[in-house]
Phi, psi and omega in degrees: 000112163277104176314137185265151169303143178094326171307123164284126174228172189252113181253118182235194186284353167293313178307308184198148169285355163285001178249071170292335169265107172292143188234157170263138186218124180257125177302121170261309201202151166266140190259152188272019187284145183303136188206168180287180179295131173090349178242153196228140173268132180245124159258134192187199169242139161274135173261149184273204170296320182273007183088007192257134181286138188251334191203133173284124182228167148232121180249155185248114190219165182251118208307297189310323198279354189273139174232146192268116170269330185198136174276151184292149172293155184294158188278135181282130186302148179267154176275133189260143183259147168282166186302151177266154182271144177289133184296127167281123177260136176238151171291148180246129177276126181240131167114000000 
């Protein structure tokens, strides 16, 4: 599972040894920095127990060790506008 913007993840020691105390993390983006196979740089917010952002962080984690708590909402479909009718312009007398 490659995280997407808006996903809420449970990050534990399985993702990296730096997380002795598990955190909840809302992804802003997956950074495209060079890494080892299976590892990711994630940019996002650490969340408290009530889901509020408390700290912005970039974390280096093993993709297999991440657990998704909440998926990002599905992208909305763009509405297609109908073609506009041309405005009829008439000459105007000046003066």
